[in-house]
PDB file of C-alpha atoms and ligand atoms in Angstrom:
ATOM      1  CA  MET A   1      -9.433 -16.505  10.902  1.00 51.00           C
ATOM      2  CA  VAL A   2     -13.176 -16.148  10.330  1.00 48.00           C
ATOM      3  CA  PRO A   3     -15.037 -14.109  12.954  1.00 50.00           C
ATOM      4  CA  VAL A   4     -17.038 -17.043  14.359  1.00 52.00           C
ATOM      5  CA  LEU A   5     -13.932 -19.203  14.718  1.00 50.00           C
ATOM      6  CA  ARG A   6     -12.078 -16.287  16.275  1.00 52.00           C
ATOM      7  CA  THR A   7     -14.833 -15.829  18.851  1.00 51.00           C
ATOM      8  CA  ILE A   8     -14.898 -19.543  19.675  1.00 56.00           C
ATOM      9  CA  VAL A   9     -11.129 -19.565  20.149  1.00 51.00           C
ATOM     10  CA  GLY A  10     -11.423 -16.438  22.280  1.00 50.00           C
ATOM     11  CA  LEU A  11     -14.048 -18.017  24.506  1.00 53.00           C
ATOM     12  CA  PHE A  12     -12.013 -21.197  24.815  1.00 58.00           C
ATOM     13  CA  ILE A  13      -8.803 -19.378  25.708  1.00 54.00           C
ATOM     14  CA  GLY A  14     -10.679 -17.018  28.007  1.00 53.00           C
ATOM     15  CA  GLY A  15     -12.238 -19.974  29.795  1.00 57.00           C
ATOM     16  CA  LEU A  16      -8.852 -21.612  30.222  1.00 57.00           C
ATOM     17  CA  GLY A  17      -7.460 -18.358  31.604  1.00 54.00           C
ATOM     18  CA  ALA A  18     -10.330 -18.052  34.041  1.00 55.00           C
ATOM     19  CA  ARG A  19      -9.911 -21.658  35.168  1.00 65.00           C
ATOM     20  CA  LEU A  20      -6.201 -21.020  35.741  1.00 61.00           C
ATOM     21  CA  ILE A  21      -6.979 -17.912  37.776  1.00 55.00           C
ATOM     22  CA  GLY A  22      -9.430 -19.922  39.820  1.00 57.00           C
ATOM     23  CA  LEU A  23      -6.886 -22.675  40.516  1.00 60.00           C
ATOM     24  CA  LEU A  24      -4.287 -20.115  41.570  1.00 59.00           C
ATOM     25  CA  GLY A  25      -6.862 -18.555  43.877  1.00 55.00           C
ATOM     26  CA  ARG A  26      -7.476 -21.887  45.598  1.00 60.00           C
ATOM     27  CA  PHE A  27      -3.828 -22.244  46.471  1.00 53.00           C
ATOM     28  CA  HIS A  28      -3.532 -18.706  47.727  1.00 53.00           C
ATOM     29  CA  VAL A  29      -3.631 -18.564  51.542  1.00 50.00           C
ATOM     30  CA  GLY A  30      -4.646 -15.219  53.032  1.00 50.00           C
ATOM     31  CA  PRO A  31      -3.611 -13.990  56.487  1.00 53.00           C
ATOM     32  CA  SER A  32      -6.889 -14.860  58.170  1.00 51.00           C
ATOM     33  CA  SER A  33      -9.372 -16.439  55.798  1.00 51.00           C
ATOM     34  CA  GLY A  34      -7.758 -19.752  54.849  1.00 50.00           C
ATOM     35  CA  PRO A  35      -7.728 -21.172  51.306  1.00 53.00           C
ATOM     36  CA  LYS A  36      -9.843 -19.180  48.880  1.00 54.00           C
ATOM     37  CA  LYS A  37     -12.441 -20.775  46.647  1.00 58.00           C
ATOM     38  CA  THR A  38     -13.584 -19.384  43.376  1.00 58.00           C
ATOM     39  CA  SER A  39     -17.306 -18.785  43.281  1.00 70.00           C
ATOM     40  CA  ARG A  40     -19.360 -19.671  40.220  1.00 70.00           C
ATOM     41  CA  ARG A  41     -20.050 -15.965  39.734  1.00 72.00           C
ATOM     42  CA  SER A  42     -16.376 -14.950  39.755  1.00 69.00           C
ATOM     43  CA  PHE A  43     -15.524 -17.863  37.476  1.00 59.00           C
ATOM     44  CA  THR A  44     -18.142 -16.740  34.956  1.00 70.00           C
ATOM     45  CA  ARG A  45     -16.973 -13.148  35.217  1.00 72.00           C
ATOM     46  CA  ASN A  46     -13.331 -14.137  34.687  1.00 65.00           C
ATOM     47  CA  ALA A  47     -14.262 -16.322  31.742  1.00 60.00           C
ATOM     48  CA  ALA A  48     -16.255 -13.516  30.138  1.00 66.00           C
ATOM     49  CA  LEU A  49     -13.502 -10.951  30.715  1.00 69.00           C
ATOM     50  CA  GLY A  50     -10.878 -13.350  29.390  1.00 59.00           C
ATOM     51  CA  ALA A  51     -12.927 -14.074  26.287  1.00 62.00           C
ATOM     52  CA  VAL A  52     -13.531 -10.396  25.637  1.00 63.00           C
ATOM     53  CA  GLY A  53      -9.826  -9.669  26.124  1.00 63.00           C
ATOM     54  CA  VAL A  54      -8.774 -12.365  23.687  1.00 58.00           C
ATOM     55  CA  VAL A  55     -11.307 -11.249  21.097  1.00 60.00           C
ATOM     56  CA  LEU A  56     -10.089  -7.662  21.452  1.00 67.00           C
ATOM     57  CA  ALA A  57      -6.472  -8.803  21.098  1.00 67.00           C
ATOM     58  CA  GLU A  58      -7.385 -10.809  18.001  1.00 69.00           C
ATOM     59  CA  THR A  59      -9.207  -7.842  16.550  1.00 61.00           C
ATOM     60  CA  ALA A  60      -6.259  -5.549  17.226  1.00 67.00           C
ATOM     61  CA  GLY A  61      -3.890  -8.086  15.665  1.00 59.00           C
ATOM     62  CA  ALA A  62      -6.065  -8.391  12.576  1.00 59.00           C
ATOM     63  CA  PHE A  63      -6.265  -4.601  12.315  1.00 53.00           C
ATOM     64  CA  VAL A  64      -2.468  -4.235  12.465  1.00 54.00           C
ATOM     65  CA  TRP A  65      -1.992  -7.107  10.004  1.00 53.00           C
ATOM     66  CA  PHE A  66      -4.464  -5.572   7.557  1.00 52.00           C
ATOM     67  CA  PHE A  67      -3.031  -2.073   7.639  1.00 53.00           C
ATOM     68  CA  TRP A  68       0.663  -2.949   7.977  1.00 55.00           C
ATOM     69  CA  PRO A  69       2.321  -1.741   4.762  1.00 52.00           C
ATOM     70  CA  ASN A  70       3.374  -4.534   2.443  1.00 51.00           C
ATOM     71  CA  LYS A  71       6.559  -3.293   0.889  1.00 52.00           C
ATOM     72  CA  THR A  72       7.067  -6.085  -1.620  1.00 54.00           C
ATOM     73  CA  GLY A  73       5.893  -5.279  -5.111  1.00 71.00           C
ATOM     74  CA  ALA A  74       3.631  -2.488  -3.921  1.00 90.00           C
ATOM     75  CA  PHE A  75       3.564   1.259  -4.203  1.00 95.00           C
ATOM     76  CA  GLY A  76       6.543   2.665  -2.314  1.00 96.00           C
ATOM     77  CA  SER A  77       8.834  -0.225  -3.247  1.00 96.00           C
ATOM     78  CA  ASP A  78      10.618  -1.521  -6.339  1.00 97.00           C
ATOM     79  CA  ILE A  79       8.275  -2.635  -9.140  1.00 97.00           C
ATOM     80  CA  ASN A  80       9.581  -4.790 -11.970  1.00 97.00           C
ATOM     81  CA  VAL A  81       8.436  -4.322 -15.550  1.00 97.00           C
ATOM     82  CA  ALA A  82       9.270  -7.169 -17.906  1.00 97.00           C
ATOM     83  CA  ALA A  83      11.053  -6.357 -21.148  1.00 97.00           C
ATOM     84  CA  GLU A  84       8.047  -7.408 -23.217  1.00 97.00           C
ATOM     85  CA  ASN A  85       5.963  -4.712 -21.529  1.00 98.00           C
ATOM     86  CA  ILE A  86       8.335  -1.838 -22.226  1.00 98.00           C
ATOM     87  CA  PRO A  87       6.499   0.434 -24.662  1.00 98.00           C
ATOM     88  CA  ALA A  88       8.092   1.295 -27.991  1.00 97.00           C
ATOM     89  CA  ILE A  89       9.011   4.906 -28.642  1.00 96.00           C
ATOM     90  CA  ASP A  90       5.831   5.620 -30.562  1.00 90.00           C
ATOM     91  CA  ALA A  91       3.594   3.406 -28.411  1.00 97.00           C
ATOM     92  CA  PRO A  92       1.200   4.594 -25.706  1.00 97.00           C
ATOM     93  CA  PRO A  93       2.482   4.637 -22.104  1.00 98.00           C
ATOM     94  CA  PHE A  94       2.424   1.331 -20.218  1.00 98.00           C
ATOM     95  CA  ARG A  95       0.223   1.630 -17.139  1.00 98.00           C
ATOM     96  CA  VAL A  96       1.440  -0.069 -13.951  1.00 98.00           C
ATOM     97  CA  ALA A  97      -1.401   0.085 -11.451  1.00 97.00           C
ATOM     98  CA  GLU A  98       0.410  -1.336  -8.409  1.00 96.00           C
ATOM     99  CA  GLY A  99       3.155   1.260  -8.822  1.00 97.00           C
ATOM    100  CA  LYS A 100       0.829   4.158  -9.736  1.00 98.00           C
ATOM    101  CA  PHE A 101       2.918   5.138 -12.729  1.00 98.00           C
ATOM    102  CA  PHE A 102       3.061   5.138 -16.494  1.00 98.00           C
ATOM    103  CA  LEU A 103       6.188   3.923 -18.204  1.00 98.00           C
ATOM    104  CA  VAL A 104       6.992   5.950 -21.302  1.00 98.00           C
ATOM    105  CA  GLN A 105       9.725   5.601 -23.866  1.00 98.00           C
ATOM    106  CA  ASN A 106      10.817   8.570 -25.947  1.00 97.00           C
ATOM    107  CA  GLU A 107      13.879   9.198 -28.139  1.00 96.00           C
ATOM    108  CA  ASP A 108      16.002   9.783 -25.011  1.00 97.00           C
ATOM    109  CA  GLY A 109      14.970   6.689 -23.094  1.00 98.00           C
ATOM    110  CA  LEU A 110      12.506   5.689 -20.386  1.00 98.00           C
ATOM    111  CA  LEU A 111      10.469   7.818 -18.024  1.00 98.00           C
ATOM    112  CA  ALA A 112       8.341   6.531 -15.165  1.00 98.00           C
ATOM    113  CA  LEU A 113       5.651   9.165 -14.619  1.00 98.00           C
ATOM    114  CA  TYR A 114       3.897   9.219 -11.249  1.00 98.00           C
ATOM    115  CA  TRP A 115       0.220   9.448 -12.166  1.00 98.00           C
ATOM    116  CA  LYS A 116      -0.697  11.783  -9.301  1.00 98.00           C
ATOM    117  CA  CYS A 117      -1.682  15.157 -10.724  1.00 98.00           C
ATOM    118  CA  VAL A 118       0.651  17.856  -9.420  1.00 98.00           C
ATOM    119  CA  HIS A 119      -2.287  20.251  -9.141  1.00 98.00           C
ATOM    120  CA  LEU A 120      -4.439  18.709  -6.404  1.00 98.00           C
ATOM    121  CA  GLY A 121      -3.513  15.055  -6.564  1.00 98.00           C
ATOM    122  CA  CYS A 122      -6.122  13.411  -8.790  1.00 98.00           C
ATOM    123  CA  THR A 123      -5.129  10.305 -10.696  1.00 98.00           C
ATOM    124  CA  VAL A 124      -4.271  11.315 -14.229  1.00 98.00           C
ATOM    125  CA  PRO A 125      -5.245   8.823 -16.948  1.00 98.00           C
ATOM    126  CA  TRP A 126      -3.771   8.477 -20.401  1.00 98.00           C
ATOM    127  CA  ALA A 127      -6.293   9.764 -22.953  1.00 98.00           C
ATOM    128  CA  ALA A 128      -5.546   7.629 -26.004  1.00 97.00           C
ATOM    129  CA  ASN A 129      -7.829   9.680 -28.258  1.00 97.00           C
ATOM    130  CA  GLU A 130      -5.880  12.841 -27.408  1.00 97.00           C
ATOM    131  CA  ASN A 131      -2.454  11.177 -27.183  1.00 97.00           C
ATOM    132  CA  LEU A 132      -2.036  13.074 -23.918  1.00 98.00           C
ATOM    133  CA  PHE A 133      -2.465  12.711 -20.182  1.00 98.00           C
ATOM    134  CA  HIS A 134      -5.670  14.508 -19.237  1.00 98.00           C
ATOM    135  CA  CYS A 135      -6.616  15.065 -15.602  1.00 98.00           C
ATOM    136  CA  PRO A 136     -10.383  14.690 -15.126  1.00 98.00           C
ATOM    137  CA  CYS A 137     -10.548  16.969 -12.093  1.00 98.00           C
ATOM    138  CA  HIS A 138      -9.609  20.432 -13.357  1.00 98.00           C
ATOM    139  CA  GLY A 139      -8.414  19.756 -16.841  1.00 98.00           C
ATOM    140  CA  SER A 140      -4.656  19.780 -16.563  1.00 98.00           C
ATOM    141  CA  ILE A 141      -3.098  18.273 -19.669  1.00 98.00           C
ATOM    142  CA  TYR A 142       0.370  16.761 -19.944  1.00 98.00           C
ATOM    143  CA  ASN A 143       2.190  15.442 -22.981  1.00 98.00           C
ATOM    144  CA  LYS A 144       3.800  11.999 -23.142  1.00 97.00           C
ATOM    145  CA  ASN A 145       6.915  13.261 -21.342  1.00 98.00           C
ATOM    146  CA  GLY A 146       4.713  14.490 -18.524  1.00 98.00           C
ATOM    147  CA  GLU A 147       5.138  18.164 -19.394  1.00 98.00           C
ATOM    148  CA  ARG A 148       2.174  20.387 -18.545  1.00 98.00           C
ATOM    149  CA  ILE A 149       0.736  21.916 -21.668  1.00 97.00           C
ATOM    150  CA  ALA A 150      -2.580  23.214 -20.292  1.00 98.00           C
ATOM    151  CA  GLY A 151      -4.579  23.608 -17.092  1.00 98.00           C
ATOM    152  CA  PRO A 152      -3.782  24.665 -13.534  1.00 98.00           C
ATOM    153  CA  ALA A 153      -0.951  22.180 -12.843  1.00 98.00           C
ATOM    154  CA  PRO A 154       2.151  24.159 -11.837  1.00 98.00           C
ATOM    155  CA  ARG A 155       4.792  21.769 -13.221  1.00 98.00           C
ATOM    156  CA  PRO A 156       5.312  18.489 -15.087  1.00 98.00           C
ATOM    157  CA  LEU A 157       4.277  15.149 -13.660  1.00 98.00           C
ATOM    158  CA  ASP A 158       6.764  13.826 -11.118  1.00 98.00           C
ATOM    159  CA  LEU A 159       9.283  11.139 -11.987  1.00 98.00           C
ATOM    160  CA  MET A 160      10.162   7.835 -10.372  1.00 98.00           C
ATOM    161  CA  THR A 161      13.631   6.350 -10.522  1.00 98.00           C
ATOM    162  CA  VAL A 162      14.145   3.829 -13.347  1.00 98.00           C
ATOM    163  CA  ARG A 163      16.841   1.154 -13.498  1.00 98.00           C
ATOM    164  CA  VAL A 164      17.450  -1.056 -16.512  1.00 97.00           C
ATOM    165  CA  GLY A 165      18.471  -4.625 -15.728  1.00 95.00           C
ATOM    166  CA  ASP A 166      19.464  -7.767 -17.573  1.00 91.00           C
ATOM    167  CA  GLY A 167      17.525  -8.690 -20.677  1.00 94.00           C
ATOM    168  CA  GLY A 168      15.868  -5.320 -20.937  1.00 95.00           C
ATOM    169  CA  ASN A 169      13.805  -5.775 -17.784  1.00 97.00           C
ATOM    170  CA  VAL A 170      13.220  -2.583 -15.868  1.00 98.00           C
ATOM    171  CA  THR A 171      12.827  -1.777 -12.184  1.00 98.00           C
ATOM    172  CA  VAL A 172      11.002   1.336 -11.048  1.00 98.00           C
ATOM    173  CA  ASP A 173      11.581   2.571  -7.516  1.00 98.00           C
ATOM    174  CA  THR A 174       8.161   3.949  -6.615  1.00 98.00           C
ATOM    175  CA  GLY A 175       9.551   5.246  -3.331  1.00 97.00           C
ATOM    176  CA  ALA A 176      12.005   7.549  -5.116  1.00 97.00           C
ATOM    177  CA  ILE A 177       9.877  10.328  -6.596  1.00 98.00           C
ATOM    178  CA  SER A 178      11.363  13.587  -7.800  1.00 98.00           C
ATOM    179  CA  THR A 179       9.830  16.825  -8.960  1.00 98.00           C
ATOM    180  CA  ARG A 180      11.020  18.895 -11.914  1.00 98.00           C
ATOM    181  CA  SER A 181      10.215  22.208 -13.505  1.00 98.00           C
ATOM    182  CA  SER A 182      10.596  21.092 -17.122  1.00 97.00           C
ATOM    183  CA  TYR A 183      11.542  18.098 -19.229  1.00 97.00           C
ATOM    184  CA  GLN A 184      15.272  17.542 -19.751  1.00 97.00           C
ATOM    185  CA  PRO A 185      16.638  14.697 -21.912  1.00 97.00           C
ATOM    186  CA  GLU A 186      18.869  13.475 -19.089  1.00 97.00           C
ATOM    187  CA  GLN A 187      15.722  12.648 -17.072  1.00 98.00           C
ATOM    188  CA  ALA A 188      15.149   9.742 -19.439  1.00 98.00           C
ATOM    189  CA  VAL A 189      17.055   6.509 -18.800  1.00 98.00           C
ATOM    190  CA  PRO A 190      18.647   5.183 -22.007  1.00 97.00           C
ATOM    191  CA  TYR A 191      17.095   1.902 -23.018  1.00 96.00           C
ATOM    192  CA  SER A 192      17.802  -0.839 -25.501  1.00 88.00           C
ATOM    193  CA  ALA A 193      16.111  -4.193 -25.173  1.00 72.00           C
TER     194      ALA A 193
HETATM  195  S1  LIG B 201      -6.077  17.689  -9.772  1.00 96.17           S
HETATM  196 FE1  LIG B 201      -5.512  17.519 -11.836  1.00 96.17          FE
HETATM  197  S2  LIG B 201      -6.067  19.409 -12.671  1.00 96.17           S
HETATM  198 FE2  LIG B 201      -6.604  19.601 -10.588  1.00 96.17          FE
END
């Protein structure tokens, strides 16, 4: 809802709330004062408070909606990679931005490499001219299997879980990330399209 429309709705609902409070007040009979009437001042005050309350509630709702994690097809959930996007063994890694990983195929199978540098967390790009992953922050360098070959990184890039489905399509669970101290062939998931 656009802000102006939200404010108008808030004022409208706040006004209705204030009118309702006023009507209830008229029917309320106190012990000594008889039926109460709502003054113009209290009506205006109630309307303003109601409008402010509704606008605040709308704002809070929009805030929660905006920041609530969307677990479908986003980082932290399963990400599908179509068979036609699976890189060949000698091809560069396939970058999947929404999953924050590179999909690599070597002689042993597929690896999904989490692109977060294991040194201090920078995003590590694939440097095509070097045929390596090269972190821009402090110079850590990883080969295509994610093994550290230079720089301050203490271990290889982390791995995400890979599942091969029908027709050669692949699913990467970006919520299942594991660390390792070296590359082992069994880390790769055998693949044939
Ligand atoms: S964050 Fe990558 S080398 Fe420091």
